Tab-separated table of C-alpha atoms in Angstrom:
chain	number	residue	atom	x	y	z
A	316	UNK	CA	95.491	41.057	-10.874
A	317	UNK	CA	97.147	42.362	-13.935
A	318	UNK	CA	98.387	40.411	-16.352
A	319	UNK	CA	100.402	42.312	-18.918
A	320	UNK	CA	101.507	39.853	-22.582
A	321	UNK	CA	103.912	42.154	-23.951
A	322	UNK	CA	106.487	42.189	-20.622
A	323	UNK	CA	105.268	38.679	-19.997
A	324	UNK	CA	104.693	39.816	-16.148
A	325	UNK	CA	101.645	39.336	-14.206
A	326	UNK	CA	101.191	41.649	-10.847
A	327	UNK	CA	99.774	39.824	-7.785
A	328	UNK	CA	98.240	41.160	-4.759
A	329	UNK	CA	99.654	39.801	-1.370
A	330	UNK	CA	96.641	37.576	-1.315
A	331	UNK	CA	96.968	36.306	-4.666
A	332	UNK	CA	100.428	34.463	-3.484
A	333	UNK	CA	98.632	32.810	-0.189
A	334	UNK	CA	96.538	31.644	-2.380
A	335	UNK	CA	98.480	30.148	-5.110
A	336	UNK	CA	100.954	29.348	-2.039
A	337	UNK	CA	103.899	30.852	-3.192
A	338	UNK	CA	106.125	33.365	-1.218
A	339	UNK	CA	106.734	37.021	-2.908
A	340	UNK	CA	110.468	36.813	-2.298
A	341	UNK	CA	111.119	33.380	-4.016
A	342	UNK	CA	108.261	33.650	-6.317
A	343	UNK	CA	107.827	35.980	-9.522
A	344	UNK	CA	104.734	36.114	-11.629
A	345	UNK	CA	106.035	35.819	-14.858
A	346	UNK	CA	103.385	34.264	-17.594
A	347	UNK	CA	105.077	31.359	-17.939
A	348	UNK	CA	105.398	30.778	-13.942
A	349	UNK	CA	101.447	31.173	-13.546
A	350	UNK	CA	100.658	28.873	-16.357
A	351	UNK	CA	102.954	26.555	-14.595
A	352	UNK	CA	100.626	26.440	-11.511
A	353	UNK	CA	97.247	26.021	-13.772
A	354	UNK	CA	96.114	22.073	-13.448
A	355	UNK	CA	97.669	20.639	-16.753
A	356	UNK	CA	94.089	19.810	-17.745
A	357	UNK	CA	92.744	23.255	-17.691
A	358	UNK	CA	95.920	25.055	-19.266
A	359	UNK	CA	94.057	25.387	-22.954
A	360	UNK	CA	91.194	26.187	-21.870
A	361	UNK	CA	92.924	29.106	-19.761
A	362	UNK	CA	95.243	30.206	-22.728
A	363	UNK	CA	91.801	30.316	-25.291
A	364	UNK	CA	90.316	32.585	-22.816
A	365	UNK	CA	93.084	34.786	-22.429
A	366	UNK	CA	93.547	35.304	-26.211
A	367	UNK	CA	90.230	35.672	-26.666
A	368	UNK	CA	89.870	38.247	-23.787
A	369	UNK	CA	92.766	40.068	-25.363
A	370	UNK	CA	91.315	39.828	-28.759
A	371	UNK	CA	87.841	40.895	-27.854
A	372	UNK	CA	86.242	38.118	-28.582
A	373	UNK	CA	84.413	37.175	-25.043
A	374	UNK	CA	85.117	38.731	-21.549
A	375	UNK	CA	87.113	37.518	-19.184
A	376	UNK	CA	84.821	34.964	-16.939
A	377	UNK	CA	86.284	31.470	-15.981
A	378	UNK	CA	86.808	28.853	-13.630
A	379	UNK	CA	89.849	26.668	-13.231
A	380	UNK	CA	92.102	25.109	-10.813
A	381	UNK	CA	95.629	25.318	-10.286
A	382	UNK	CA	97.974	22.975	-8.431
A	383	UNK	CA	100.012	24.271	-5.707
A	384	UNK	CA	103.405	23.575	-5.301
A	385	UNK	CA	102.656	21.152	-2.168
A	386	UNK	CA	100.850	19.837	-4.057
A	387	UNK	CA	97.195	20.323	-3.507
A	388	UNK	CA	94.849	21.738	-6.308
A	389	UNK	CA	92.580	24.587	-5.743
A	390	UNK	CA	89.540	26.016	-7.476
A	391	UNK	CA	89.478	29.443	-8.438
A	392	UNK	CA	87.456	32.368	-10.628
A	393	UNK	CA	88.804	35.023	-13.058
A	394	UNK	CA	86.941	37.543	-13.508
A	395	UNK	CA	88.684	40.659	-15.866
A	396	UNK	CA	88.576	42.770	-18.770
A	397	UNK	CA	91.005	44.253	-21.212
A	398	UNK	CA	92.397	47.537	-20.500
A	399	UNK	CA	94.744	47.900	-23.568
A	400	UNK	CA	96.992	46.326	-26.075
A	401	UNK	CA	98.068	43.221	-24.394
A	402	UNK	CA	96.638	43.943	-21.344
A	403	UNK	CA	94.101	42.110	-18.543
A	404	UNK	CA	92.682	43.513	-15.380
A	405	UNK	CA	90.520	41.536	-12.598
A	406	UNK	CA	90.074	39.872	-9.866
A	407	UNK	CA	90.914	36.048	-9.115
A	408	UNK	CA	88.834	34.546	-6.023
A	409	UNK	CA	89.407	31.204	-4.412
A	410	UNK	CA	86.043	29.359	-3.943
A	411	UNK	CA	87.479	26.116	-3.189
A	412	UNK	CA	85.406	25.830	0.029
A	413	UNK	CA	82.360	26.709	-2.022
A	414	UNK	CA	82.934	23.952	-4.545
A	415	UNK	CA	83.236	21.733	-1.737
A	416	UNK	CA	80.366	22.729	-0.021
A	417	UNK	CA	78.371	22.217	-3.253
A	418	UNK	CA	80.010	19.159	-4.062
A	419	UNK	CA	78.999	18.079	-0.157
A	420	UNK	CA	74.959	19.293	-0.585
A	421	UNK	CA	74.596	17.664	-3.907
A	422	UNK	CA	75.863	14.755	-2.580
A	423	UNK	CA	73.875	14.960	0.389
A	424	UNK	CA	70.537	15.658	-1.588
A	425	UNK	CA	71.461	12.688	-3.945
A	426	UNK	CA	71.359	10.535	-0.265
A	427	UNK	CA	68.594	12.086	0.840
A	428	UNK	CA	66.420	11.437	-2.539
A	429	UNK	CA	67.532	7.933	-2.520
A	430	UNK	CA	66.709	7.095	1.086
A	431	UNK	CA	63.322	8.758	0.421
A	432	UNK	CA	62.345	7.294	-2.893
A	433	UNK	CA	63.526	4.196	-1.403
A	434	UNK	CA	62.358	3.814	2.087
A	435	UNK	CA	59.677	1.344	2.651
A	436	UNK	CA	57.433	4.047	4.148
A	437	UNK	CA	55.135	6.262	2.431
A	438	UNK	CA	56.647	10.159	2.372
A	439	UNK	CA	53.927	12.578	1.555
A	440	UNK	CA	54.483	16.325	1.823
A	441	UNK	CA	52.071	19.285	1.901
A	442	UNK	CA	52.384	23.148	1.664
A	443	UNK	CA	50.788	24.732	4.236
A	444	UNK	CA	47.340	24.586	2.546
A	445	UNK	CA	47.551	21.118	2.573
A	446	UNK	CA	48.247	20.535	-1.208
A	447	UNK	CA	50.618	18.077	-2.087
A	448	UNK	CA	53.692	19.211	-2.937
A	449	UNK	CA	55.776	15.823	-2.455
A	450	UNK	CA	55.559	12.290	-2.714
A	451	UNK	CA	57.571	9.582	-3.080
A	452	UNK	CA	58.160	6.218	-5.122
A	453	UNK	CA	56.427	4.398	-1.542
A	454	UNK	CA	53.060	6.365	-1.835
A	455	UNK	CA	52.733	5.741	-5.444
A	456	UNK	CA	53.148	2.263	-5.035
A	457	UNK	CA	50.616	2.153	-2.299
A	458	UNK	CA	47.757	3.980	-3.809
A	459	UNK	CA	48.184	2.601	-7.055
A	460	UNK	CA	49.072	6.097	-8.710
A	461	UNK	CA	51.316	7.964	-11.021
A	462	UNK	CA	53.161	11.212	-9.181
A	463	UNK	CA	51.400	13.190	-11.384
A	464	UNK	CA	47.773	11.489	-9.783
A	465	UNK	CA	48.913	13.686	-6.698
A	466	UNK	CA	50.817	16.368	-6.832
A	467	UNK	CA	48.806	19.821	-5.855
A	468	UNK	CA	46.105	17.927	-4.356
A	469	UNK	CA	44.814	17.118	-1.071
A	470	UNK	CA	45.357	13.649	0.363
A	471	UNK	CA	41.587	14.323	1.671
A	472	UNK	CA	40.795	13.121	-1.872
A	473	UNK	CA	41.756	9.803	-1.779
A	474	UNK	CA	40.224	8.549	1.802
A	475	UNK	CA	36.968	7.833	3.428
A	476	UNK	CA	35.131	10.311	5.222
A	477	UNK	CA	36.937	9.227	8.718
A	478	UNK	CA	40.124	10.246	6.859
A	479	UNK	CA	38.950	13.447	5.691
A	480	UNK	CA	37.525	14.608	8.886
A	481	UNK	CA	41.030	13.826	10.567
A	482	UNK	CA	42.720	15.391	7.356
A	483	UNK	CA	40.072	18.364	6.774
A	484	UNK	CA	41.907	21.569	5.710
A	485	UNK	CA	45.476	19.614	5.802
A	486	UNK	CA	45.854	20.419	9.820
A	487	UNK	CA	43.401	18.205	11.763
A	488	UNK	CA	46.285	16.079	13.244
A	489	UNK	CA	48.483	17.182	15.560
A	490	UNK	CA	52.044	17.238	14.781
A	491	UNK	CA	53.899	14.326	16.007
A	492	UNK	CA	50.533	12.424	16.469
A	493	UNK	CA	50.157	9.364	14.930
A	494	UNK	CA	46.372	7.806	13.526
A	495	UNK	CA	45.413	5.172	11.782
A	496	UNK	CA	42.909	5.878	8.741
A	497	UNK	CA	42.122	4.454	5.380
A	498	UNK	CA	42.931	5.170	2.112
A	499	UNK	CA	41.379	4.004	-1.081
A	500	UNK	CA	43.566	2.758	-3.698
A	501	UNK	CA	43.035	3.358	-7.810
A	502	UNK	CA	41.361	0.305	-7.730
A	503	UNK	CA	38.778	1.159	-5.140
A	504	UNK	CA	40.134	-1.283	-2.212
A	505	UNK	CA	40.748	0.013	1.057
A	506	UNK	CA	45.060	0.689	1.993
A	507	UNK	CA	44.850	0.876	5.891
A	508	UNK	CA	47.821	3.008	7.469
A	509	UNK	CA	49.261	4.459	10.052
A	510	UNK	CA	50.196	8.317	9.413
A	511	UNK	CA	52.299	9.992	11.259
A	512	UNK	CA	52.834	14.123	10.612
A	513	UNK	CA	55.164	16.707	11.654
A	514	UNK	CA	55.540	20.470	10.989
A	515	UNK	CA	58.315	21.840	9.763
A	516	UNK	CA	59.029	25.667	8.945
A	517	UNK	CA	61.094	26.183	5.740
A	518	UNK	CA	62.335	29.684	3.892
A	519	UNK	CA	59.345	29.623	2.061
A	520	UNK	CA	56.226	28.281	4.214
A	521	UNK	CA	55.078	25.721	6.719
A	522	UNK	CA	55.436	22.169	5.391
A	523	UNK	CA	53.589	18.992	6.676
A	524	UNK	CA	55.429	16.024	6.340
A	525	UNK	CA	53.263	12.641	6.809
A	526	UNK	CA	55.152	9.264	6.715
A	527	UNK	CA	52.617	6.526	5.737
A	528	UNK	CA	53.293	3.015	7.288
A	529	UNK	CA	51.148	0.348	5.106
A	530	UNK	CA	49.128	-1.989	7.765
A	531	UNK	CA	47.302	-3.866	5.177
A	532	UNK	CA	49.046	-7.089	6.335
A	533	UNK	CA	48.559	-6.344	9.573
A	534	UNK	CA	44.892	-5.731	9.109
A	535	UNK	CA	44.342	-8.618	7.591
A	536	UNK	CA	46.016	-10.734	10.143
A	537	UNK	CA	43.878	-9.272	12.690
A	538	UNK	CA	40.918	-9.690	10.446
A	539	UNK	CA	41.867	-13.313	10.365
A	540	UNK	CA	42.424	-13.684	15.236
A	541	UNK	CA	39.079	-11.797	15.045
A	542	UNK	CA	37.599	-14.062	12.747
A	543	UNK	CA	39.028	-17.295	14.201
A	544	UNK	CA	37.711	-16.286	17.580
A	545	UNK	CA	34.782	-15.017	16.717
A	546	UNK	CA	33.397	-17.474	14.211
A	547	UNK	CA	32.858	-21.629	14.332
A	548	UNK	CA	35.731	-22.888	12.133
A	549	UNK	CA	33.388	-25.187	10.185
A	550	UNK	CA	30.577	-23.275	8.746
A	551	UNK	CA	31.677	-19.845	9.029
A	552	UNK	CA	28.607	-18.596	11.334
A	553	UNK	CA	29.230	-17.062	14.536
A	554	UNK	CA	30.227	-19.094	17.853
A	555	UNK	CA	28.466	-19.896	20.832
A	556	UNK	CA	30.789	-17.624	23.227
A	557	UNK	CA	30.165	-14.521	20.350
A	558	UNK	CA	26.338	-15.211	19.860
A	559	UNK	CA	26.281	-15.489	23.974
A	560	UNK	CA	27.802	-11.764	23.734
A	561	UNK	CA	25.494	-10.595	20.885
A	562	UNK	CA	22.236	-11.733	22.664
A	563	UNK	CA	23.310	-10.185	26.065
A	564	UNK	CA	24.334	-6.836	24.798
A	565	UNK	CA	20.872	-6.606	22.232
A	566	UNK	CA	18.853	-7.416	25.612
A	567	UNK	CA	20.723	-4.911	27.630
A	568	UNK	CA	20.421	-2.438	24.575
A	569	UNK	CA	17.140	-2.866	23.530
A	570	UNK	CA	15.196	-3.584	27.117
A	571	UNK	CA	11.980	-3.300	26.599
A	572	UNK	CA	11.491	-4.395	22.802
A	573	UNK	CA	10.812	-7.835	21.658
A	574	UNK	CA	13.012	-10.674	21.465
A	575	UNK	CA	12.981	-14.205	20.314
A	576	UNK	CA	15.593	-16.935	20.256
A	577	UNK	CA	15.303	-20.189	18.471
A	578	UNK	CA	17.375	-23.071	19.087
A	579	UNK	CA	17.398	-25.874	16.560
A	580	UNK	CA	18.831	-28.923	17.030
A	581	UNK	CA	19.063	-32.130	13.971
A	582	UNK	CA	17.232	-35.277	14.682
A	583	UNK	CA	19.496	-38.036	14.911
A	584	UNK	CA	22.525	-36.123	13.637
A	585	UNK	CA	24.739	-39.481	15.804
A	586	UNK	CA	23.088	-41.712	12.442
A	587	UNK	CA	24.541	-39.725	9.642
A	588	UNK	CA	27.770	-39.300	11.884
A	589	UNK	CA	28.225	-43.070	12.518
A	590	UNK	CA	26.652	-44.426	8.910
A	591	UNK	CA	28.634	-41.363	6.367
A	592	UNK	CA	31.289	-40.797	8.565
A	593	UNK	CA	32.204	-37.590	10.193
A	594	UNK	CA	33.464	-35.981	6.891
A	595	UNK	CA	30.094	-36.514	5.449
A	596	UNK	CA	28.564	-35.512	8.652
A	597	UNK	CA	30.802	-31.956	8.623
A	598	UNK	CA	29.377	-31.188	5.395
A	599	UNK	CA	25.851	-31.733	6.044
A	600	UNK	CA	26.689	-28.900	8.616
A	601	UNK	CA	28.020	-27.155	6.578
A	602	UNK	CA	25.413	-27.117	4.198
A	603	UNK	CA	22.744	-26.481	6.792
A	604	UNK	CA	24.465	-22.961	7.933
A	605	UNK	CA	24.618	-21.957	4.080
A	606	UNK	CA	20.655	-22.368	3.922
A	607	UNK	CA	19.936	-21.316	7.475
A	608	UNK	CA	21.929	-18.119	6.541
A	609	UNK	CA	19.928	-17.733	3.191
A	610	UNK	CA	16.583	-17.295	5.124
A	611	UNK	CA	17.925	-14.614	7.925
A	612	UNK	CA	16.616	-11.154	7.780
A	613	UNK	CA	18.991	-8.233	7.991
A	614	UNK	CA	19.748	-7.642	11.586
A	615	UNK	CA	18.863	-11.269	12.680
A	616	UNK	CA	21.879	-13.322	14.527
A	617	UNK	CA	22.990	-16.690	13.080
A	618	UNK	CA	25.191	-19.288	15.182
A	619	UNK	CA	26.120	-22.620	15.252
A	620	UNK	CA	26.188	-23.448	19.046
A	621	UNK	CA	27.890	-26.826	19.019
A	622	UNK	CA	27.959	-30.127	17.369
A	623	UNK	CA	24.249	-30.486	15.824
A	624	UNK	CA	22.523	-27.500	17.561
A	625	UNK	CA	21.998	-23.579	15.553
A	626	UNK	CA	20.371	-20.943	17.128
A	627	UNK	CA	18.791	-17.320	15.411
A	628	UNK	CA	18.447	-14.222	17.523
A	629	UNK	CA	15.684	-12.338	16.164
A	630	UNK	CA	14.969	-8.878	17.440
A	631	UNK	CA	11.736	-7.186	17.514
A	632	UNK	CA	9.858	-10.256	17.135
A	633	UNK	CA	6.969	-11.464	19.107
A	634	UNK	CA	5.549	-15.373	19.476
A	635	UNK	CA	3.940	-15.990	16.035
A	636	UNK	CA	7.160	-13.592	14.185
A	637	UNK	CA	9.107	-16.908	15.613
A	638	UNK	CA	7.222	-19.576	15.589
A	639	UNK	CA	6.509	-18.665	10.935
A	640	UNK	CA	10.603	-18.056	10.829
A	641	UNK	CA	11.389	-21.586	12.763
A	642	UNK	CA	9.314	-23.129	10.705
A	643	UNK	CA	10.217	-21.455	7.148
A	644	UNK	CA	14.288	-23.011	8.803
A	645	UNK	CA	12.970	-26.437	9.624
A	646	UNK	CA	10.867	-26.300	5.762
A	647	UNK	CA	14.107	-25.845	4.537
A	648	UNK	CA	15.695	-28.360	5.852
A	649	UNK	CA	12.227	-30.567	4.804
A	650	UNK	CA	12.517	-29.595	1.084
A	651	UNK	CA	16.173	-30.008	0.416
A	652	UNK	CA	17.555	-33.435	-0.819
A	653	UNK	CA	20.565	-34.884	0.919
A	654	UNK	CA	22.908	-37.085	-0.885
A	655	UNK	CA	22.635	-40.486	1.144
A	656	UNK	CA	19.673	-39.395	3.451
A	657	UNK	CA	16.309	-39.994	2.866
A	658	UNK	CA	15.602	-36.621	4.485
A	659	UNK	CA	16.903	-34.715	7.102
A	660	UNK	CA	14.717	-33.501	9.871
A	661	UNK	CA	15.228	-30.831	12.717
A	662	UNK	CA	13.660	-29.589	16.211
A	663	UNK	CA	13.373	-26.253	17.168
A	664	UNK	CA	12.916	-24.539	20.811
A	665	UNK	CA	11.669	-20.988	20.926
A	666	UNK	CA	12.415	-18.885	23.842
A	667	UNK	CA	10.986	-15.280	24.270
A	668	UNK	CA	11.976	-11.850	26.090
A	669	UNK	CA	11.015	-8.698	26.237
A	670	UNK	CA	7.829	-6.308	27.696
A	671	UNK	CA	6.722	-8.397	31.089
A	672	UNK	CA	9.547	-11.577	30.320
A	673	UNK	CA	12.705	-9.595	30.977
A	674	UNK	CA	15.416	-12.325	31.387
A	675	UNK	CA	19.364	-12.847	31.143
A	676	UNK	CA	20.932	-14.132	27.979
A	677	UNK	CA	21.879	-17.209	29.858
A	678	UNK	CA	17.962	-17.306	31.403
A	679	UNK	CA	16.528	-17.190	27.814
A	680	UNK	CA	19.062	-19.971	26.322
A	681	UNK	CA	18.295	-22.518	29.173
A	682	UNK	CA	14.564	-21.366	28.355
A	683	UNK	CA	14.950	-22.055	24.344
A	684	UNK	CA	16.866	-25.429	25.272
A	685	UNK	CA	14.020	-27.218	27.729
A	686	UNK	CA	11.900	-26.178	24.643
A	687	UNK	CA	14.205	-27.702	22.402
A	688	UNK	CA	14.298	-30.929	24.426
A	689	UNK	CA	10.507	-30.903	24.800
A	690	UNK	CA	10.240	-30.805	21.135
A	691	UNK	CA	13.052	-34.341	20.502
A	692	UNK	CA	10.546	-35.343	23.296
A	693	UNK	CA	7.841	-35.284	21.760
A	694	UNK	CA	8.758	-37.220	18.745
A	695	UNK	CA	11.343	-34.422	17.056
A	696	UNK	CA	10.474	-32.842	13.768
A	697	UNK	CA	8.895	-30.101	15.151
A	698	UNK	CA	8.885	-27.042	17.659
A	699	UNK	CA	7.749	-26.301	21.098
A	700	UNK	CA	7.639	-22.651	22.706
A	701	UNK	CA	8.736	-22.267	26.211
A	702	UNK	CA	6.220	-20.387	27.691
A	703	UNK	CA	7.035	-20.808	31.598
A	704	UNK	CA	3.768	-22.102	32.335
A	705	UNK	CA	4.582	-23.542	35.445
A	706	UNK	CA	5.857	-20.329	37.750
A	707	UNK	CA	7.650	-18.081	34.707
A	708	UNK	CA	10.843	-19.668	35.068
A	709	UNK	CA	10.488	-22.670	37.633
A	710	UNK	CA	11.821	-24.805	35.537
A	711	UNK	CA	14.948	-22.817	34.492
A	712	UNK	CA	15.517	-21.823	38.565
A	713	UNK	CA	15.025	-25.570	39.031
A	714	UNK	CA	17.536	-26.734	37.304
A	715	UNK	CA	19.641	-24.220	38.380
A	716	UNK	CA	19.261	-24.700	41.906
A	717	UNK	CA	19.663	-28.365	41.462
A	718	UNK	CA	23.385	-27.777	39.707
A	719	UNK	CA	24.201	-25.664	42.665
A	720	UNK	CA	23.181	-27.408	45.175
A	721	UNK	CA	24.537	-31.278	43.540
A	722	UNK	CA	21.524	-32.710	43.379
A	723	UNK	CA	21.534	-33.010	39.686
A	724	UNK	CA	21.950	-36.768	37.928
A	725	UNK	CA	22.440	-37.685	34.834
């Protein structure tokens, strides 16, 4: 491109009129006839830079657009110099596509940074030494931190030590596996998720992209089936079908150590039932569990079996380790003061396993239940130890047999 002031004449190349879409024949490039096809907007700005190309003042470097004749505007780039009195050389290059190509990917990374800062999953990326190099508005919220908090760090610093072993030097889990680990939050609370990672290899390293799907509520719901199934709705302690589980698998477990099981039952529990009313009744249980539970070693098994009756599970203990902890529970009951009660009294049935006695879960509750009932027997308010004194467990096969075979009456 030349453009020349003084003859008012500018001299195209062939590829100068494609692109301003004009033909040679029926198109001359007088001054005036190129300023024509400059968008109206940019025509100052065009005519400053000329003059001040031609005056010196700044070289010849802009961008503007023109408007063909048909009508459709192009973007294009002048770069020149002056060669003389009135007198610019250069070269003019269309980059329309370009502009629309940047137009497109800056468009496309605004979409892409608002779907990430705004999905509901956690987006955490890592450079290939598993520092953090990425995270967005989701992760914040979920660990309670600023950006800032986690940028060039290792997520290995903000979970448990089952996290960091499946996190350890940022490549522990496979790409396109998903885990489930925990996270602490700022203010110390466990964030369960589910993290899933993939590998990705960009210009300028490996990149690990986790997505973070919060199951805190999820958690927490199962937290709350395992609970309900698990526990007895009214005082909390475990049920009869869980403490049935716990007793078989410490007796399988633990074979040849020590066991006792104590089964207490309240003495005319039907009285408070039928003079407080069952409300008054449910809280009386209620309060029994909460100092039952008080007086449990670690490791020993609590349970409410059923209307009236508890029973403890306490490993490595022998005969006399029993009989001092069933009566420290039936002291307790003894020494507290119940409103409407003149006292509240309790039996207890020991049963024991372990060394010579090896017996079934089921064996060893029948055993600490025909204690139990010896005990209300005997006047109640007190204990009795089932010691199989007549053939081991005669009595317990007895009764069995006599279920089986219907010849059982009540």
């Amino acid at each position: 491109l030349r453009w020349d002031v003084r003859r008012r004449r500018a001299t195209w190349s062939p590829n100068l009129y494609a692109i301003h879409g004009v033909e040679p024949r029926s198109f001359t490039p007088t001054v005036e006839a190129a300023m024509a096809l400059v968008h109206p907007d940019d025509r100052p700005r065009v005519a400053d830079a000329i003059a001040d190309a031609l005056a010196g003042r700044a070289p010849l470097e802009m961008s503007y657009r023109i408007v063909r004749l048909d009508g459709e505007v192009r973007h294009l780039e002048w770069r020149g110099r002056q060669e003389g009195d009135g007198l610019l050389t250069g070269a003019l290059q269309d980059v329309t596509e370009r502009r629309r190509a940047e137009r497109w990917l800056i468009a496309s990374e605004t979409r892409y940074r608002l779907i990430v800062e705004h999905a509901n999953d956690g987006i955490w990326v890592l450079d290939a030494e598993g520092r953090t190099d990425f995270v967005n508005r989701r992760v914040c919220e979920m660990l309670g931190r600023r950006p800032e908090e986690l940028l060039g760090r290792s997520p290995i610093e903000f979970t448990d030590e089952e996290g960091a072993a499946l996190l350890a030097g940022g490549a522990a889990v496979d790409d396109d596996s998903h885990v489930e680990l925990s996270f602490r939050h700022a203010d110390g609370q466990p964030l369960w998720v589910a993290l899933s990672r993939s590998r990705f290899e960009a210009p300028w390293g490996t990149v690990h992209v986790n997505v973070l799907t919060d199951l805190t509520q999820r958690r927490e719901l199962e937290e709350r089936l395992r609970h309900s199934a698990e526990r007895d709705r009214l005082t909390g302690l475990w049920n009869r079908s869980t403490f049935e589980r716990l007793l078989g698998e410490s007796l399988e477990r633990h074979r040849d150590a020590p066991h006792a099981l104590i089964v207490i039952g309240l003495d005319h529990f039907k009285f408070v039932n039928d003079s407080l009313g069952h409300q008054a009744g449910d809280g009386l249980l209620q309060r029994v569990g909460v100092l039952f539970a008080r007086t449990m070693r670690i490791g020993d098994e609590l349970a409410r079996m059923g209307g009236d009756e508890f029973a403890v599970l306490l490993g490595g203990a022998g005969q006399e380790a029993a009989i001092r902890a069933a009566e420290r529970l039936l002291d307790v009951l003894r020494a507290e003061r119940w409103r409407g009660l003149p006292g509240l009294r309790a039996s207890a049935g020991i049963a024991l396993a372990g060394n010579e006695q090896q017996l079934s879960a089921s064996d060893l509750l029948v055993a600490a239940d025909l204690a139990l009932h010896e005990a209300k027997e005997n006047g109640g308010n007190r204990l009795a130890v089932y010691t199989g004194d007549r053939g081991g467990l005669t009595w317990v096969e007895e009764v069995r047999a006599a279920i089986e075979e219907e010849r059982l009456a009540l």
